[in-house]
Structures are given as structure tokens and as C-alpha cells.
Short mmCIF file of C-alpha atoms in Angstrom, two decimals:
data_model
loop_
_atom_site.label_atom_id
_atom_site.label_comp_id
_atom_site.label_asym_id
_atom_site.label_seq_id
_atom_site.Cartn_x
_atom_site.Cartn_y
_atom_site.Cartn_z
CA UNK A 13 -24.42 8.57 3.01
CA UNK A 14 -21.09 7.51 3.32
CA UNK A 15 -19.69 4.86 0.64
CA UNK A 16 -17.90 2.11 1.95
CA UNK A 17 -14.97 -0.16 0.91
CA UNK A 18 -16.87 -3.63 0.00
CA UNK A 19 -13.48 -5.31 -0.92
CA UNK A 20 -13.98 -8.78 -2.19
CA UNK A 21 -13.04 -11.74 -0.20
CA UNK A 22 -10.15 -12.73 -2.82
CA UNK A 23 -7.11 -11.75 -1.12
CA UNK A 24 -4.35 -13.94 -1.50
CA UNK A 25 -2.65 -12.76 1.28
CA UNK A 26 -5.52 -12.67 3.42
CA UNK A 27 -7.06 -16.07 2.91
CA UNK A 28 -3.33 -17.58 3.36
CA UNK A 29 -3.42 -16.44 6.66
CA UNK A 30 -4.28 -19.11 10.27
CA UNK A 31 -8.26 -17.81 11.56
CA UNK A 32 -8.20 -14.56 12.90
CA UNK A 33 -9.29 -14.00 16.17
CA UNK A 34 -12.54 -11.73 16.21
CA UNK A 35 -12.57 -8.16 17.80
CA UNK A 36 -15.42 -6.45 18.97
CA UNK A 37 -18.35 -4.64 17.09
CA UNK A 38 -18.74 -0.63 17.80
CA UNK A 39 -22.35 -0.74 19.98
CA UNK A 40 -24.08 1.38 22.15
CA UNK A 41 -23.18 5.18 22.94
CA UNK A 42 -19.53 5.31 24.13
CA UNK A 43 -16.55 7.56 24.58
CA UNK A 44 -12.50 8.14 24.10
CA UNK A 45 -9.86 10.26 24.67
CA UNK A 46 -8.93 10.01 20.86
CA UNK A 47 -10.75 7.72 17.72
CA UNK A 48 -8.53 6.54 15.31
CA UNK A 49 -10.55 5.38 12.12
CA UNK A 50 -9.07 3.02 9.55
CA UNK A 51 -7.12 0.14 10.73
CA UNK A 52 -3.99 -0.24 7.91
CA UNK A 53 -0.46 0.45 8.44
CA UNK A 54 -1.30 4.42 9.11
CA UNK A 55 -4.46 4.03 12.07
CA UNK A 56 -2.39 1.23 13.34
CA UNK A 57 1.01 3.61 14.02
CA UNK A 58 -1.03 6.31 15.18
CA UNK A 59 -2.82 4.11 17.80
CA UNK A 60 0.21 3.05 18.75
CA UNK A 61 2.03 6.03 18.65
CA UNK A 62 -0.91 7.53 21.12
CA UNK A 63 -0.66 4.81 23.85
CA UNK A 64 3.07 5.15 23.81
CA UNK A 65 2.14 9.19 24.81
CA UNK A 66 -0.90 8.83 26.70
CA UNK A 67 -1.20 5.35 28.44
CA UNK A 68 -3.98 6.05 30.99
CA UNK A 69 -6.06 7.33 28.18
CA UNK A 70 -8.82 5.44 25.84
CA UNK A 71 -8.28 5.21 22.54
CA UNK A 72 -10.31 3.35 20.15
CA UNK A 73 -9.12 1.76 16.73
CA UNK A 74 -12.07 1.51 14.33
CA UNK A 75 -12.07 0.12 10.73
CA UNK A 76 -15.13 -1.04 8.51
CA UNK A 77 -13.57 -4.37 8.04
CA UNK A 78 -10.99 -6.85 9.55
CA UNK A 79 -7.26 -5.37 10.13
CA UNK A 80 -5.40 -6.48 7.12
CA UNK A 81 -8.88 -6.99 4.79
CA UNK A 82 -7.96 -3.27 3.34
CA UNK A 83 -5.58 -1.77 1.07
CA UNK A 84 -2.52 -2.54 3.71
CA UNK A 85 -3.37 -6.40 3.51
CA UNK A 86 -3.55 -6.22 -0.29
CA UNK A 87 -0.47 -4.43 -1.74
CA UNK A 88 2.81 -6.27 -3.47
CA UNK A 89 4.35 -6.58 -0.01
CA UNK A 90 7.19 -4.00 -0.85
CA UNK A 91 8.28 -1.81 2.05
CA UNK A 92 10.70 0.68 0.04
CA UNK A 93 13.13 3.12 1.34
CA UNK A 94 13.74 4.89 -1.68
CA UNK A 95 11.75 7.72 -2.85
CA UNK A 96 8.84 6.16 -5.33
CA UNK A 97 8.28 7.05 -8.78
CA UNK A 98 7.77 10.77 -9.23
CA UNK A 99 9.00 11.75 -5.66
CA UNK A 100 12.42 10.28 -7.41
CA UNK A 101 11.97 13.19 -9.66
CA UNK A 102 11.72 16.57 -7.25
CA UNK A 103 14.19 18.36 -8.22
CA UNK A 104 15.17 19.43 -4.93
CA UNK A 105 17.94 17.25 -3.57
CA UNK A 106 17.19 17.68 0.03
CA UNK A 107 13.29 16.99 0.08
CA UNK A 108 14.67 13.46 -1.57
CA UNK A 109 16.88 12.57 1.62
CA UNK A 110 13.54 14.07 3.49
CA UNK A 111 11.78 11.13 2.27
CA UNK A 112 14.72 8.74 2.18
CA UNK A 113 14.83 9.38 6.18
CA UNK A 114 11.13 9.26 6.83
CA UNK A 115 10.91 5.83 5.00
CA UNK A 116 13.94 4.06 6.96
CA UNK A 117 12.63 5.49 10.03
CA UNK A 118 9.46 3.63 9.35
CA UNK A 119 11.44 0.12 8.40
CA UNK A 120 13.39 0.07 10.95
CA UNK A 121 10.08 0.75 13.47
CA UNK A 122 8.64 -2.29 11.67
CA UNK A 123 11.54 -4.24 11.94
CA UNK A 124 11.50 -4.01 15.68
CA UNK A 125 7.93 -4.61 16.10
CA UNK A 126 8.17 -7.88 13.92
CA UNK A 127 11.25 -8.80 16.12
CA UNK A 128 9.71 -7.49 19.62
CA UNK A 129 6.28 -9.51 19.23
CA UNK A 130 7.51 -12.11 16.77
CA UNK A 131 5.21 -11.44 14.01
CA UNK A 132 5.13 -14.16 11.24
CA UNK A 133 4.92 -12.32 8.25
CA UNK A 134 8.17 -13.79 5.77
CA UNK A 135 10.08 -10.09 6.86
CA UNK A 136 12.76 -9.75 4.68
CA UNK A 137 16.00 -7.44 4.01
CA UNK A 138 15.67 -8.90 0.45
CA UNK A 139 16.19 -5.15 -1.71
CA UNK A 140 14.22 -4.90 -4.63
CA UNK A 141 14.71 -5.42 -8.37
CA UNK A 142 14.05 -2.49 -10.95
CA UNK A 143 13.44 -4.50 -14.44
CA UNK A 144 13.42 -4.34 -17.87
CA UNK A 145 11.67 -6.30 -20.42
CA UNK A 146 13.22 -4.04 -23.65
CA UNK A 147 14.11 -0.91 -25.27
CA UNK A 148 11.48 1.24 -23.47
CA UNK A 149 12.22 -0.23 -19.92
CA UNK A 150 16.04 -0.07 -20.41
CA UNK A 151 15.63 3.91 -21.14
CA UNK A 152 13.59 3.88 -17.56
CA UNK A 153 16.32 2.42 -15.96
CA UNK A 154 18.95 4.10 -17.47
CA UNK A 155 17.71 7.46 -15.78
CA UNK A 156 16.44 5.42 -12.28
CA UNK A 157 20.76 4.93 -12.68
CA UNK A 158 21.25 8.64 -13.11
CA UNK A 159 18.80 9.49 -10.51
CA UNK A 160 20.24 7.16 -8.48
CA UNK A 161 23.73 8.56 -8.57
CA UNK A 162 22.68 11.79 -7.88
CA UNK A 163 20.69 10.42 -4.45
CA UNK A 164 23.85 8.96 -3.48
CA UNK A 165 22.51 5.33 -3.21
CA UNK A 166 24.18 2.45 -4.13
CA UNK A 167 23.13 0.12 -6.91
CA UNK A 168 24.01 -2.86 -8.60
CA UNK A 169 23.43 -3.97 -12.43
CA UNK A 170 21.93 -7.31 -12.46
CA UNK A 171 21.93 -8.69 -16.20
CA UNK A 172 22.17 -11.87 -18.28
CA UNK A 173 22.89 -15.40 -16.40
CA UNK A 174 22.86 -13.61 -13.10
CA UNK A 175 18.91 -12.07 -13.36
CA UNK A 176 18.27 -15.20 -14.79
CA UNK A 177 19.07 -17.05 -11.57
CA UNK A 178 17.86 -15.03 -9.38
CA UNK A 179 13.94 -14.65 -11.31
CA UNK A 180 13.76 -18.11 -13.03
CA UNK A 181 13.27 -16.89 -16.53
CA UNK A 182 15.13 -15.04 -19.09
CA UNK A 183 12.14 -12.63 -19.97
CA UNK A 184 14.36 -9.60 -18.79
CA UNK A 185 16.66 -7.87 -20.58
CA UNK A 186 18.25 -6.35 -17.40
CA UNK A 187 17.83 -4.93 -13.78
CA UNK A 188 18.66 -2.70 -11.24
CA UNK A 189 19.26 -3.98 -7.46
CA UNK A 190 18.72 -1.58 -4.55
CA UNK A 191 19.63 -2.95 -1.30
CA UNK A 192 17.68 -0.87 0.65
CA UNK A 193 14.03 -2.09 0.49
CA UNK A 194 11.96 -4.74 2.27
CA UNK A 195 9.66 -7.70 1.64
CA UNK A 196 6.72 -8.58 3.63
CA UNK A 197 3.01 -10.36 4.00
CA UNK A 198 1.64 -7.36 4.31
CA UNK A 199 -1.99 -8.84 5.42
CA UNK A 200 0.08 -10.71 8.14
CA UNK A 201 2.30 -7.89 9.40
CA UNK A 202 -1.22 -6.06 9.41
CA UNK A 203 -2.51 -8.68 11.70
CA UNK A 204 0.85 -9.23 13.70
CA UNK A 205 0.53 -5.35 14.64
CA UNK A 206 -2.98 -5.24 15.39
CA UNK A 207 -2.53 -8.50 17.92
CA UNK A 208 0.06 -6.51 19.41
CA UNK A 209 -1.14 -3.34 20.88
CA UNK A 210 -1.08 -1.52 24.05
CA UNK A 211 -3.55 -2.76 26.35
CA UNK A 212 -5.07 0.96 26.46
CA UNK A 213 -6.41 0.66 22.92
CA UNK A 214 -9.64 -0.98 22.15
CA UNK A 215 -10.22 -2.22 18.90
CA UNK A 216 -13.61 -2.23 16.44
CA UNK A 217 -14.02 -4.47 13.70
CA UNK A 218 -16.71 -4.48 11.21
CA UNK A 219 -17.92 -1.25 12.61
CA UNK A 220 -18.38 1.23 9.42
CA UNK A 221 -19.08 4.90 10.52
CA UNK A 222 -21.64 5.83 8.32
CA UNK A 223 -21.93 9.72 9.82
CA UNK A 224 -19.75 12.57 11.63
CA UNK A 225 -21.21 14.92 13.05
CA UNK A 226 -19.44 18.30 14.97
CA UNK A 227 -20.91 18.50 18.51
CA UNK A 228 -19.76 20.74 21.27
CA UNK A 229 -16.31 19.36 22.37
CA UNK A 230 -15.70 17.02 19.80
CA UNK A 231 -16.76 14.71 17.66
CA UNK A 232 -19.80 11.68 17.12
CA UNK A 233 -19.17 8.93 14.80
CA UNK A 234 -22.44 7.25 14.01
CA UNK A 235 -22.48 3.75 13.61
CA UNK A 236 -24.18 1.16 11.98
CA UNK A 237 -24.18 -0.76 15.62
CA UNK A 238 -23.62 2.12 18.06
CA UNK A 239 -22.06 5.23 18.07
CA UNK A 240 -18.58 6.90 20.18
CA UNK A 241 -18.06 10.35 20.89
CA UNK A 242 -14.11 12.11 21.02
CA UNK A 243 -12.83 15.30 21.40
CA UNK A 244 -9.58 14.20 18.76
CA UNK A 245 -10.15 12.38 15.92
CA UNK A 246 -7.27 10.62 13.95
CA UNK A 247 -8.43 9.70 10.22
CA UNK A 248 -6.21 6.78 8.70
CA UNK A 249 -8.87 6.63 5.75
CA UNK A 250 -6.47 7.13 2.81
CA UNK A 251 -9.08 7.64 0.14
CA UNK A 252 -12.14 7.22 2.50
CA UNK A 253 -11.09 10.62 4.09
CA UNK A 254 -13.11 12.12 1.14
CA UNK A 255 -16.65 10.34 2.70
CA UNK A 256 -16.10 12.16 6.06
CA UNK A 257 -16.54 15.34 3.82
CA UNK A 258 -12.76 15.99 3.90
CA UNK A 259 -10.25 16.83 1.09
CA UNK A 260 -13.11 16.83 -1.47
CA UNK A 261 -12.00 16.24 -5.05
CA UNK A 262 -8.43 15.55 -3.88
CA UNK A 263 -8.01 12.71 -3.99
CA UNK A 264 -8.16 9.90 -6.86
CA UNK A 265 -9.19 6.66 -5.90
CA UNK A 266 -7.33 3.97 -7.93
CA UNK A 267 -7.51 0.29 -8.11
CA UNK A 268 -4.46 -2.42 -9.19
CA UNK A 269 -4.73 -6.07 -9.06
CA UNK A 270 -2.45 -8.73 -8.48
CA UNK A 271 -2.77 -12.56 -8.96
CA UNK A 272 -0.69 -15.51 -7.29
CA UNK A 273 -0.37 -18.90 -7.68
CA UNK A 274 -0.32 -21.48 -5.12
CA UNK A 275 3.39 -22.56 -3.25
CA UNK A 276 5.11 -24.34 -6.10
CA UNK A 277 5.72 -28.33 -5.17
CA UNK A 278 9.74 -29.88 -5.49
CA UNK A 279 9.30 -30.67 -9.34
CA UNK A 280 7.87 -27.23 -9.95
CA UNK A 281 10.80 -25.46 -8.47
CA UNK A 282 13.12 -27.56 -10.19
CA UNK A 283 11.57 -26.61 -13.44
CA UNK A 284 11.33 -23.12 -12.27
CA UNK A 285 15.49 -23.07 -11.33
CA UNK A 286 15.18 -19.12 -9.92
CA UNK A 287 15.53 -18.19 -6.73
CA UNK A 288 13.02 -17.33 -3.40
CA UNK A 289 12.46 -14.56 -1.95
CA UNK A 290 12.66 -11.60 -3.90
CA UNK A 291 10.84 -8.58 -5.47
CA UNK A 292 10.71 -6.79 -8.83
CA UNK A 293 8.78 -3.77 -9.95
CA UNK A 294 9.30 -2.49 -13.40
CA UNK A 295 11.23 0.15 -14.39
CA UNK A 296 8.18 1.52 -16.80
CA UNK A 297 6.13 2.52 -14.48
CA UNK A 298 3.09 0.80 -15.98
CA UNK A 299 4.75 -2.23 -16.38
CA UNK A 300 4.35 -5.78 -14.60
CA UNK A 301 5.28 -6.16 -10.80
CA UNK A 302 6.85 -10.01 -10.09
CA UNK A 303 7.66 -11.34 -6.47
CA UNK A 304 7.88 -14.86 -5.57
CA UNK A 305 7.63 -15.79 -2.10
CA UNK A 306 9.36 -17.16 1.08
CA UNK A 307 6.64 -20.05 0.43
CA UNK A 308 6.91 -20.82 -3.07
CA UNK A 309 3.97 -17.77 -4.70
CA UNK A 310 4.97 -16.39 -7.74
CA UNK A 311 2.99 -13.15 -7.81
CA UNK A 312 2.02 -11.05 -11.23
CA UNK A 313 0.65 -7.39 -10.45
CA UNK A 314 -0.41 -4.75 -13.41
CA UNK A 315 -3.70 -3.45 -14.18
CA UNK A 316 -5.05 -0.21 -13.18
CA UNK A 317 -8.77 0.90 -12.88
CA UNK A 318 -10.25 4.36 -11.51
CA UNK A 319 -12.81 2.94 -9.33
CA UNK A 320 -15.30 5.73 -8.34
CA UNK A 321 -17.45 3.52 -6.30
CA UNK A 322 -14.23 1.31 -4.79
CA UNK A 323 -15.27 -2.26 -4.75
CA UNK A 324 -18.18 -2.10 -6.21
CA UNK A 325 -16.88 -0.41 -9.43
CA UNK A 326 -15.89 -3.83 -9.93
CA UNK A 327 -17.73 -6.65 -11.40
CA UNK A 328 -17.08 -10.02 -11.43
CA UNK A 329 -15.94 -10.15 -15.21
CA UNK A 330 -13.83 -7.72 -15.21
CA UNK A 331 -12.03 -9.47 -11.92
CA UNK A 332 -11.92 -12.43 -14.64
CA UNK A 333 -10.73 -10.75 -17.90
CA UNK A 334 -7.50 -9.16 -15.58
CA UNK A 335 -7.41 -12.61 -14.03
CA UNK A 336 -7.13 -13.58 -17.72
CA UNK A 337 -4.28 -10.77 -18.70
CA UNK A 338 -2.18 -11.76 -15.84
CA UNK A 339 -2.15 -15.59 -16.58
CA UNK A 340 -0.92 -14.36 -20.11
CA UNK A 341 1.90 -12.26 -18.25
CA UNK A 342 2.59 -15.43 -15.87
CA UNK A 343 2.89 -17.69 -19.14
CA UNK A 344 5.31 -15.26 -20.77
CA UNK A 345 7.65 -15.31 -18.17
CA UNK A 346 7.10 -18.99 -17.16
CA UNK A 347 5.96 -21.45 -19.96
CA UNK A 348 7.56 -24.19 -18.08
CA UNK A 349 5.19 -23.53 -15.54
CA UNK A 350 1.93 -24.14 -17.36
CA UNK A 351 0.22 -26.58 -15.03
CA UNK A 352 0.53 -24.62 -12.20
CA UNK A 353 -2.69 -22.62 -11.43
CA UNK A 354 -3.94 -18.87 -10.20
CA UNK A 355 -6.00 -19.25 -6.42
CA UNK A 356 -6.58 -16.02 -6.04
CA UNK A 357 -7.04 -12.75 -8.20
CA UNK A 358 -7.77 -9.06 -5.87
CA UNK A 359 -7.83 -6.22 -6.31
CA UNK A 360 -6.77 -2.45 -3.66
CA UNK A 361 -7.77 0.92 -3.84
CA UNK A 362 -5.44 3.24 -2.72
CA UNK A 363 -5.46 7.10 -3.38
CA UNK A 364 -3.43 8.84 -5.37
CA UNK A 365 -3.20 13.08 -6.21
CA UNK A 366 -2.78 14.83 -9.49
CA UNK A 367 0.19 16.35 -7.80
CA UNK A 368 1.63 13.42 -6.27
CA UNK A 369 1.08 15.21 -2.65
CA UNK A 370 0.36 13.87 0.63
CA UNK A 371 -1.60 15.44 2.94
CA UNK A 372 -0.32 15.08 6.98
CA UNK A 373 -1.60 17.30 9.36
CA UNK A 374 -5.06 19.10 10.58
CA UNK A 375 -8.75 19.37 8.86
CA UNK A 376 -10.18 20.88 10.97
CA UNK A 377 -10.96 21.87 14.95
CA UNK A 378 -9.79 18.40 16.63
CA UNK A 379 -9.45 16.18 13.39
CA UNK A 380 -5.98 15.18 11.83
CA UNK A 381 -5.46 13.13 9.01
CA UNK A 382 -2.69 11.36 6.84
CA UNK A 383 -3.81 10.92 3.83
CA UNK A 384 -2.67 9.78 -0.17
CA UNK A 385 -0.20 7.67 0.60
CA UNK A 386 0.23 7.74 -3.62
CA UNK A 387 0.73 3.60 -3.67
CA UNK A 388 3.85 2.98 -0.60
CA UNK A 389 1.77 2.72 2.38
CA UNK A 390 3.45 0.31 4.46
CA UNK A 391 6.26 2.54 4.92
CA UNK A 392 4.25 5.75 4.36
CA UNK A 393 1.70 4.78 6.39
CA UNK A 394 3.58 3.89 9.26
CA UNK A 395 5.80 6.99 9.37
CA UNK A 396 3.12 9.43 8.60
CA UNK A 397 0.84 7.49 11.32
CA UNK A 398 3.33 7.56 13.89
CA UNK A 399 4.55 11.49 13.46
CA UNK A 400 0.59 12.52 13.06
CA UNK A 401 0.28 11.32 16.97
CA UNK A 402 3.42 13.05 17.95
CA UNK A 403 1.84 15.68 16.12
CA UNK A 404 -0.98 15.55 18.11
CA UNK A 405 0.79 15.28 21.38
CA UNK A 406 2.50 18.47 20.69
CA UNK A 407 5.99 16.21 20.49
CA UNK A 408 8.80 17.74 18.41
CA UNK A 409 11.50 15.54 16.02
CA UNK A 410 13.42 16.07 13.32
CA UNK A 411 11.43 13.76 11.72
CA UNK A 412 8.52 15.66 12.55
CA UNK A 413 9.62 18.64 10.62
CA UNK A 414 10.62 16.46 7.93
CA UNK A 415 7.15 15.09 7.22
CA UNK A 416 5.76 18.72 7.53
CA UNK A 417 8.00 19.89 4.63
CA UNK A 418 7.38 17.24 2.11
CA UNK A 419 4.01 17.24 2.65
CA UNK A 420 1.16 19.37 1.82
CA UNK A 421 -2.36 19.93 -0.14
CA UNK A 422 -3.31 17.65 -2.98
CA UNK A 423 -4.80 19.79 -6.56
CA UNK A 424 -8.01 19.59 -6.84
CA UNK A 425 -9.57 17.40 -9.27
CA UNK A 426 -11.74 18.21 -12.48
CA UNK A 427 -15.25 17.87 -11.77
CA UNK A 428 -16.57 14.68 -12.57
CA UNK A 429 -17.65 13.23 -15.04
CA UNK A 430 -14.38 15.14 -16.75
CA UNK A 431 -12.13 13.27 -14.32
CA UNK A 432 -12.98 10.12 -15.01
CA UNK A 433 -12.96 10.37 -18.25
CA UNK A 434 -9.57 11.43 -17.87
CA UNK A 435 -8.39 8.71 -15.58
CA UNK A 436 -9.82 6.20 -17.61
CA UNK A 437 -7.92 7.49 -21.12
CA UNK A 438 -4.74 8.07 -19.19
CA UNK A 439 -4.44 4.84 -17.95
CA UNK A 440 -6.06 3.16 -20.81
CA UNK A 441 -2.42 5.41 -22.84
CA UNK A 442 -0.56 4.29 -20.44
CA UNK A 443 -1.25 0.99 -20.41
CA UNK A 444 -1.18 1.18 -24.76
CA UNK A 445 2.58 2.84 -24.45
CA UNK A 446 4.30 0.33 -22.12
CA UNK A 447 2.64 -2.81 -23.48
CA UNK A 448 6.21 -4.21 -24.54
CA UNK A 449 6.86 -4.10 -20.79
CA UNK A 450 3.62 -5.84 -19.28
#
């Protein structure tokens, strides 16, 4: 039995968006050339990234849900060049301008997608903003500084009347600007890219595979509707990849939740007095993330929960008491704003490794995978998508060989229930030590 996502239907991003035109349902007994499975930022580039090589041949996109419903419609909307968290920290300089590449490869394939087809989805060269709230997050960003010097990036310090101007509140102590990064509605660039494929991919909605099976030649993927048949099979499934029986205790599915409010109104922003458009993340890792909108959102994001069962590790009160938390966060940055209310509270699960490693490459006799995209999967997913399908093609890059090199086999996990227990207390530390920065 394979477990399956059951996100909530709370996604700010998602609901925001116009109707979205229905696909088809996976029925009867069919066939293809290749399968992708999973329909985020990953199954979507290596779809593409297929037709582009093979345009006579029939590819089907399949995902359990709508396209952008997942964890790619439900992140903060960052598309980052820069190496993320502990990747920052290999000590080898060269596997950092590995990554640095692979991720500005991927933004500037977005950039002409969302330019080519038009795609409405507030796409933004806005940078990103590295915070502090105190003493702990200044320390964090006085080694992001030293980190960044040694990448070679530029930087700018962003302090005082200045941050103040640009966020709308004085809550900060200081920040760090990096000019390379993006901003995005990630549910609607999702949606944009799915509208917009080659003609020679067919696409499945709401059309779980609940079995695989290894036949002669390839592949079956069992339905709950009807079932398709492939001799190459292209897993997108981030932390689903474990249901098809693949990387097995590898990977650690993790949950983080985000709240928004509605667009602010002309007196609100007048009272807020910061800017639009722009992004922070916080330089304590297990701080608060802030954004507020093209269209007015302010966005709070914190909140981590190991979520063996995805979705439905999740009740209803516990959506309310982080719904709770973040309206304290919201209140702390913006008192002014008081009367100005949370619509919608959601949650992702994404998959993360003990070791911080992705895996890209084969599983087994016609099955490839990307998968642990370790929380930046638009421009993970789209770069590792893409290169898996040259991969498969038997093309050859430079970016190609980059991927392969900073890539490789998540640890293995404790068996459970040792590793949850050890989720939940890490996190629960976590969340204890960098409560001056929430």
C-alpha cells in the first residue's frame, strides 16, 4: 500500500489562483515511451526536457493531485542561486560554484519560460534578505558574510532606517542583501509550466499510483482508475520516492508551514510604510521567513514537524495552534497591523537527508530519480529535472557532470521509532535555541 500526499486544501497560493482548467484522469490499460510521476518543478523539467529530445515519442506526466497542489505550489516562493544552508558550508570551494552554476542555470531556464509563454506568476529579480532579529542571528550572519567572501559573491549590509524601509518594521537588528535570488508564486509558475508543454506530453491529474510492479520490458504503474505500462520511468516524487520501495530510510519527510494575510487595502499600506516585493529568510536557520508580495501578502513561515504519515500526520488543531504562533510572529513585527487578518494557514512536506545529499541518477533497470531536494526545489527541482532527462537521453553537458559530482546517496536513517524520536527532539532544540529569532 502506497501512502499518499492528502495535502489540505489551505494553500494560500493555490486558492489565490483564476480556476484551473481540469486534465485528464489515468484510465484504462495504456502505454508510453517514458512516465514521469510527480508533477512539481522536478517531473515538470524532466517532461519537458524529454519532448525537447524525443518529440515523436509519448510521454505521460502523472501526479496524485493538481500541478501546483504539492510541495512546489506551497513553498516561500524563493528561487535562490546561492548554495542553501549547509551546502554553504562544504568545505570544498569548487563543489560550491558546482551548485552556484546548477542553480542559475535553472533561473535563468525559468526566466525564459515565464517570458516565452507569459506566465503570471509576480517573477521577480528582487534578491533576498538574510535577517537578524539579535545577538544569536547577528553571529549567523556574521559568518553567512565570511562565507560569502570566500564564494566570491557580492553582498550588501542593509541596517537601521534603510531595513526599516524596505520591511515596514524595525523588528530587525540588521540584514544581509544578495542580489542573486528570485521571487515567485510558486503555485502559479507551477501552473504556468504545466499549461505550457509540448504537445507530445499527456498529462494525469488526480491519478495516484498505488502499485509498481517490474514486468518484462519495463514497468506497470497501477492505478486507482487505470493503469500505463513504460519501459523508462522518471520519478519526480521527492519524498514519495520512498512508497515506490526506493531509497528506503533515506529520506526524512519534513513539514513547515506558512501563513498569509490577505492584500493589504491603501490605509493599511500607509500604516505599514515598507516596501513590496521582497523576501527575507533568517539568518538562524530556525528562525522566521517574511515576504510580502507583489499584491499586498505579508507572509510569516516557521514551524517544523516530522510528519511520518505526510498530511495526515496533521490534525486540524495543530494547523490552528501554528496558525496561532505565527499570528504572534505577525503581531511582533507589525502591531500597527492588528486588524488585518490570516486567510490561509498550510502546510509542505518536502524531504530532507541526515547528510544533506541529493540523490540524481538511476534505481534501478529503467527507473531514474531526483530526489531530496533538502527544502530549494524550485531551482533544484528544475535543474536536477532537466539534467535527469539529458541523462536519460544519453546527452552530455558540463552541467551534467556538475550535478553528478555534487550529488550522491543519502545516510540511512535510524530505524523508527528511534528516528522520530529524534526528529521530533531536534527540532523541538532547535526551535527552544533560536526562539529570540522566531
Amino acid at each position: 500500500m502506497i501512502h499518499l500526499p492528502h495535502d489540505d486544501n489551505t494553500c494560500g497560493w493555490y486558492n489565490a489562483l483564476p480556476k484551473q482548467p481540469k486534465q485528464a484522469l489515468l484510465t484504462g490499460a495504456q502505454k508510453a515511451d517514458y512516465v514521469v510521476l510527480g508533477a512539481g518543478f522536478a517531473g515538470l523539467a524532466m517532461a519537458r526536457r524529454l519532448a525537447e529530445h524525443a518529440p515523436n515519442a509519448r510521454i505521460a506526466l502523472i501526479d496524485a493531485q493538481r500541478i501546483g497542489q504539492g510541495a512546489s505550489g506551497r513553498n516561500s516562493g524563493f528561487v535562490i542561486d546561492l548554495p542553501h544552508k549547509f551546502s554553504l558550508e562544504h568545505p570544498d570551494p569548487a563543489h560550491k560554484q558546482r551548485l552556484l552554476s546548477l542553480n542559475r542555470f535553472a533561473i535563468d531556464q525559468l526566466a525564459s519560460l515565464v517570458a516565452k509563454y507569459n506566465i503570471d506568476c509576480q517573477w521577480s529579480a528582487a534578491g533576498k534578505y538574510q535577517g537578524a532579529v539579535g545577538a544569536r542571528g547577528e553571529a549567523y550572519l556574521d559568518h553567512f558574510e565570511h562565507l560569502m567572501t570566500d564564494l566570491g559573491e557580492p553582498f550588501e549590509h542593509v541596517t537601521g532606517t534603510d531595513l526599516a524601509k524596505v520591511l515596514g518594521t524595525n523588528y530587525y537588528s540588521r540584514a544581509i542583501y544578495t542580489p542573486g535570488g528570485y521571487l515567485v508564486q510558486p503555485a502559479a509558475l507551477a501552473c504556468g509550466l504545466g499549461a505550457n508543454l509540448p504537445k507530445n506530453i499527456e498529462v494525469f491529474e488526480h491519478s495516484p499510483i498505488v502499485r509498481l510492479e517490474k514486468e518484462q520490458g519495463g514497468w506497470l504503474l497501477q492505478g486507482e482508475h487505470g493503469s500505463i505500462k513504460t519501459p523508462q520511468l522518471l520519478l519526480g516524487t521527492s519524498i514519495f520516492t520512498r512508497e515506490f520501495g526506493f531509497l528506503k530510510n533515506r529520506l526524512l519527510p519534513v513539514m513547515t508551514f506558512a501563513s498569509w494575510t490577505r492584500p493589504l487595502n491603501d490605509k493599511e499600506m500607509q500604516q505599514y510604510t515598507g516596501l513590496l516585493d521582497w523576501g527575507l529568510t533568517p539568518a538562524d536557520h530556525a528562525g522566521t521567513t517574511l515576504r510580502m508580495t507583489a499584491d499586498r501578502r505579508i507572509i510569516i513561515r516557521n514551524t517544523y514537524q516530522h510528519v511520518a504519515k505526510y498530511g495526515n500526520s496533521i490534525s486540524d488543531k495543530l494547523r490552528q495552534e501554528i496558525q496561532n504562533d505565527h499570528r504572534k510572529v505577525f503581531l511582533a513585527r507589525y502591531p500597527q497591523l492588528v486588524d488585518v487578518p490570516f486567510t490561509h494557514s498550510w502546510g509542505g512536506t518536502y524531504a530532507i537527508s541526515r547528510n544533506f545529499t541529493n540523490f540524481f541518477g538511476q534505481l534501478d533497470d529503467g527507473v531514474f530519480a531526483s530526489a531530496c531536494d533538502n527544502g530549494v526545489g524550485v531551482a533544484w527541482g528544475t535543474v536536477s529535472g532537466t539534467l535527469l532527462a539529458d541523462y536519460v537521453m544519453g546527452a552530455t553537458s558540463q552541467s551534467l557532470d556538475d550535478i553528478q559530482q555534487v550529488t550522491g546517496m543519502p545516510s540511512l536513517n535510524p530505524p523508527e521509532p528511534l528516528l522520530g524520536l529524534g526528529v521530533k527532539s531536534r527540532i523541538k532544540l532547535a526551535k527552544w535555541q533560536s526562539r529570540s529569532e522566531i
